[in-house]
Structure formats: C-alpha cells, structure tokens
Amino acid sequence: MTIFFYTKTDAYGEFSNFSKHGIEEDGEWWPTVEHYFQAQKFEDKSYQEKIRTAYSSKQAAELGRSRKVPIRADWELVKDEIMFRAVLKKFKTHDKLKELLLSTGVQEIVENAPGDYYWGIGKNGTGLNKLGKILVSVREQLKI
Ligand SMILES: Nc1nc(O)c(N)c(N[C@@H]2O[C@H](COP(=O)(O)O)[C@@H](O)[C@H]2O)n1
C-alpha cells in the first residue's frame, strides 16, 4: 500500500513540513521544517530571521517563495540535502513521529501535493515526489 499525505489535519499530516513539529538547527529553534527550509534559501540573515519568526508555516512558505530578496546562487544544488537534513532532525526530535514513520514499514510514501511537481506528485501524479522519497530515506536512517 502507498501512504499519501498532504494537509496537516489528514492522515499522516505529521509528515508534512508544515506540521507543527519544530527542530533546532544552527543554534536556533525553528517552529516547523518549513520555516527552516524556506529560510535556507537566503543569505540575508535578517530575512532568515523574519522567516524563522513567521507566525505560521504558510506565512514562512510565502516569505520563502517571494523573490523580493535574492536567493542564494547554489540553491538548486543544495536544496535536496538541506531538506533531507531538516526532515531527519524532525523525526529524531519527536519520538511519536519517529514511531509513526517506522510504523509505515516498507511502504512507499507520497506527498500528494497538487501544485508541487518537485517535492510532491503534482495534480496528475507525474511529479518527482522528492519529499516522499526523503521520508523513505529518513525511515531507513532511523532503523540504523
Ligand atoms: N502544503 C503544501 N502546499 C504547497 O503549495 C506545497 N507546494 C507543498 N509542498 C511543500 O512545499 C515546500 C517547498 O516549497 P518550495 O520549494 O519553496 O516551492 C516543501 O515543504 C514541500 O513539501 N505543501
């Protein structure tokens, strides 16, 4: 069976980066993985802080997707590794989430995000599902 997730309130919503499960990175507390991931797009420290303190993951995503502030030149090269590290930290930080992820066994995990053909599968199912694949890699890492 395949595990699909997308919104925070549906089954496996905890797998979304928008879920309220914070992580500590770079000596700071980030309210969600989304806050951390979006902030890493920028070299501007004050803009990073604006994203870190955004009142919701949705607002953090909006700030991170704005191009009023330039993003780092190497973003496309580093974004997968940054996402993996942040998601791994989330599941190492929250024991209940770790249990939930391990309970999925060997099943495929899919971010059913209609508008996202990179991290999710997009509207027609042809997206790359990078986040789902990262969750599977994190699950493997947690078993070691
Ligand atoms: N809930 C939700 N809504 C969307 O519109 C989405 N695109 C996603 N996917 C998540 O978006 C994050 C990365 O977005 P960008 O690379 O900045 O566009 C990442 O957390 C995906 O899982 N989720």
Short mmCIF file of C-alpha atoms and ligand atoms in Angstrom, two decimals:
data_model
loop_
_atom_site.label_atom_id
_atom_site.label_comp_id
_atom_site.label_asym_id
_atom_site.label_seq_id
_atom_site.Cartn_x
_atom_site.Cartn_y
_atom_site.Cartn_z
CA MET A 1 0.00 0.00 0.00
CA THR A 2 1.13 3.57 -0.62
CA ILE A 3 0.91 6.19 2.10
CA PHE A 4 -0.38 9.52 0.80
CA PHE A 5 -0.14 12.71 2.85
CA TYR A 6 -0.66 16.38 2.25
CA THR A 7 -2.68 18.53 4.65
CA LYS A 8 -1.69 18.72 8.31
CA THR A 9 -5.10 17.56 9.57
CA ASP A 10 -5.45 14.45 7.38
CA ALA A 11 -3.92 11.02 8.00
CA TYR A 12 -0.14 11.20 8.15
CA GLY A 13 -0.36 15.01 8.10
CA GLU A 14 2.57 14.91 10.52
CA PHE A 15 4.75 14.03 7.53
CA SER A 16 4.11 17.45 6.02
CA ASN A 17 6.82 20.04 6.57
CA PHE A 18 4.01 22.38 7.55
CA SER A 19 3.19 20.29 10.66
CA LYS A 20 3.91 21.95 14.00
CA HIS A 21 6.98 19.91 14.89
CA GLY A 22 9.96 22.16 15.40
CA ILE A 23 13.66 21.49 15.07
CA GLU A 24 16.82 23.02 16.44
CA GLU A 25 19.33 23.97 13.78
CA ASP A 26 22.23 26.44 13.74
CA GLY A 27 21.66 27.17 17.44
CA GLU A 28 18.08 28.34 16.89
CA TRP A 29 14.60 26.84 17.30
CA TRP A 30 12.58 26.66 14.09
CA PRO A 31 8.79 26.19 14.61
CA THR A 32 8.44 23.85 11.61
CA VAL A 33 10.70 22.26 8.98
CA GLU A 34 9.05 24.62 6.50
CA HIS A 35 10.34 27.66 8.44
CA TYR A 36 13.86 26.24 8.40
CA PHE A 37 13.84 25.11 4.76
CA GLN A 38 12.46 28.37 3.41
CA ALA A 39 14.97 30.46 5.38
CA GLN A 40 17.90 28.49 3.96
CA LYS A 41 17.16 29.95 0.52
CA PHE A 42 18.58 33.29 1.68
CA GLU A 43 21.96 34.62 2.71
CA ASP A 44 20.39 37.72 4.25
CA LYS A 45 20.38 36.95 8.00
CA SER A 46 17.65 39.42 8.86
CA TYR A 47 15.37 37.90 6.22
CA GLN A 48 16.18 34.43 7.56
CA GLU A 49 15.11 35.66 11.00
CA LYS A 50 11.91 37.10 9.57
CA ILE A 51 11.08 33.66 8.20
CA ARG A 52 12.09 31.89 11.43
CA THR A 53 9.69 34.08 13.38
CA ALA A 54 6.84 33.92 10.86
CA TYR A 55 3.58 33.15 12.71
CA SER A 56 2.75 30.10 10.59
CA SER A 57 4.37 27.64 8.20
CA LYS A 58 2.14 29.02 5.47
CA GLN A 59 3.50 32.52 6.04
CA ALA A 60 7.07 31.13 6.15
CA ALA A 61 6.47 29.48 2.76
CA GLU A 62 5.10 32.72 1.31
CA LEU A 63 8.15 34.66 2.50
CA GLY A 64 10.47 31.97 1.17
CA ARG A 65 8.79 31.93 -2.22
CA SER A 66 8.94 35.71 -2.58
CA ARG A 67 11.69 36.88 -4.87
CA LYS A 68 11.87 40.41 -3.46
CA VAL A 69 15.05 39.25 -1.71
CA PRO A 70 17.54 37.29 -3.88
CA ILE A 71 18.03 33.61 -3.14
CA ARG A 72 21.46 32.01 -2.86
CA ALA A 73 23.05 31.14 -6.21
CA ASP A 74 23.59 27.47 -5.36
CA TRP A 75 20.06 26.82 -4.09
CA GLU A 76 19.15 24.22 -6.72
CA LEU A 77 22.33 22.28 -5.89
CA VAL A 78 21.87 22.24 -2.11
CA LYS A 79 18.12 22.14 -1.54
CA ASP A 80 17.71 18.34 -1.50
CA GLU A 81 20.46 17.87 1.06
CA ILE A 82 19.08 20.69 3.25
CA MET A 83 15.63 19.12 3.09
CA PHE A 84 16.97 15.66 4.00
CA ARG A 85 18.90 17.01 6.99
CA ALA A 86 15.94 19.02 8.30
CA VAL A 87 13.44 16.16 7.90
CA LEU A 88 15.84 13.72 9.59
CA LYS A 89 16.19 16.15 12.51
CA LYS A 90 12.42 16.42 12.83
CA PHE A 91 11.98 12.67 13.16
CA LYS A 92 14.91 12.37 15.56
CA THR A 93 13.49 15.18 17.71
CA HIS A 94 9.92 13.89 18.09
CA ASP A 95 9.68 10.30 19.31
CA LYS A 96 5.99 9.89 18.40
CA LEU A 97 6.74 10.95 14.83
CA LYS A 98 9.65 8.54 14.65
CA GLU A 99 7.31 5.74 15.78
CA LEU A 100 4.73 6.77 13.18
CA LEU A 101 7.27 6.82 10.37
CA LEU A 102 8.75 3.46 11.37
CA SER A 103 5.22 2.02 11.54
CA THR A 104 4.94 2.55 7.78
CA GLY A 105 7.33 -0.37 7.29
CA VAL A 106 8.45 -0.58 3.68
CA GLN A 107 5.52 1.22 2.13
CA GLU A 108 6.02 3.93 -0.44
CA ILE A 109 5.33 7.44 0.88
CA VAL A 110 3.90 10.14 -1.38
CA GLU A 111 3.34 13.84 -0.88
CA ASN A 112 0.00 14.30 -2.62
CA ALA A 113 0.53 18.00 -3.28
CA PRO A 114 -1.47 19.03 -6.37
CA GLY A 115 0.59 22.17 -7.02
CA ASP A 116 4.02 20.71 -6.41
CA TYR A 117 5.71 18.61 -9.10
CA TYR A 118 9.09 18.57 -7.36
CA TRP A 119 8.51 17.74 -3.69
CA GLY A 120 5.14 16.13 -4.41
CA ILE A 121 3.43 14.24 -7.23
CA GLY A 122 1.50 17.21 -8.58
CA LYS A 123 -2.06 17.23 -9.82
CA ASN A 124 -1.69 14.42 -12.35
CA GLY A 125 0.61 12.14 -10.34
CA THR A 126 3.70 12.63 -12.51
CA GLY A 127 5.68 14.76 -10.05
CA LEU A 128 9.06 13.69 -8.66
CA ASN A 129 7.82 13.17 -5.08
CA LYS A 130 11.18 14.20 -3.66
CA LEU A 131 9.76 14.73 -0.17
CA GLY A 132 8.17 11.28 -0.11
CA LYS A 133 11.49 9.77 -1.19
CA ILE A 134 13.33 11.73 1.50
CA LEU A 135 10.89 10.37 4.10
CA VAL A 136 11.68 6.84 2.93
CA SER A 137 15.44 7.57 3.23
CA VAL A 138 14.91 9.08 6.69
CA ARG A 139 12.98 5.95 7.69
CA GLU A 140 15.93 3.81 6.60
CA GLN A 141 18.33 6.02 8.53
CA LEU A 142 16.21 5.76 11.69
CA LYS A 143 16.43 1.96 11.57
CA ILE A 144 20.25 2.01 11.89
N1 LIG B 1 1.10 22.15 1.90
C1 LIG B 1 1.81 22.42 0.77
N2 LIG B 1 1.33 23.36 -0.08
C2 LIG B 1 2.02 23.62 -1.20
O1 LIG B 1 1.55 24.55 -2.05
C3 LIG B 1 3.24 22.94 -1.49
N3 LIG B 1 3.94 23.25 -2.62
C4 LIG B 1 3.66 21.98 -0.57
N4 LIG B 1 4.84 21.31 -0.76
C5 LIG B 1 5.90 21.71 0.08
O2 LIG B 1 6.43 22.98 -0.29
C6 LIG B 1 7.71 23.10 0.28
C7 LIG B 1 8.76 23.60 -0.67
O3 LIG B 1 8.25 24.55 -1.50
P1 LIG B 1 9.17 25.40 -2.49
O4 LIG B 1 10.31 24.53 -2.94
O5 LIG B 1 9.64 26.56 -1.70
O6 LIG B 1 8.24 25.78 -3.58
C8 LIG B 1 8.12 21.72 0.75
O7 LIG B 1 7.96 21.68 2.15
C9 LIG B 1 7.14 20.83 0.08
O8 LIG B 1 6.93 19.65 0.83
N5 LIG B 1 2.93 21.74 0.55
#
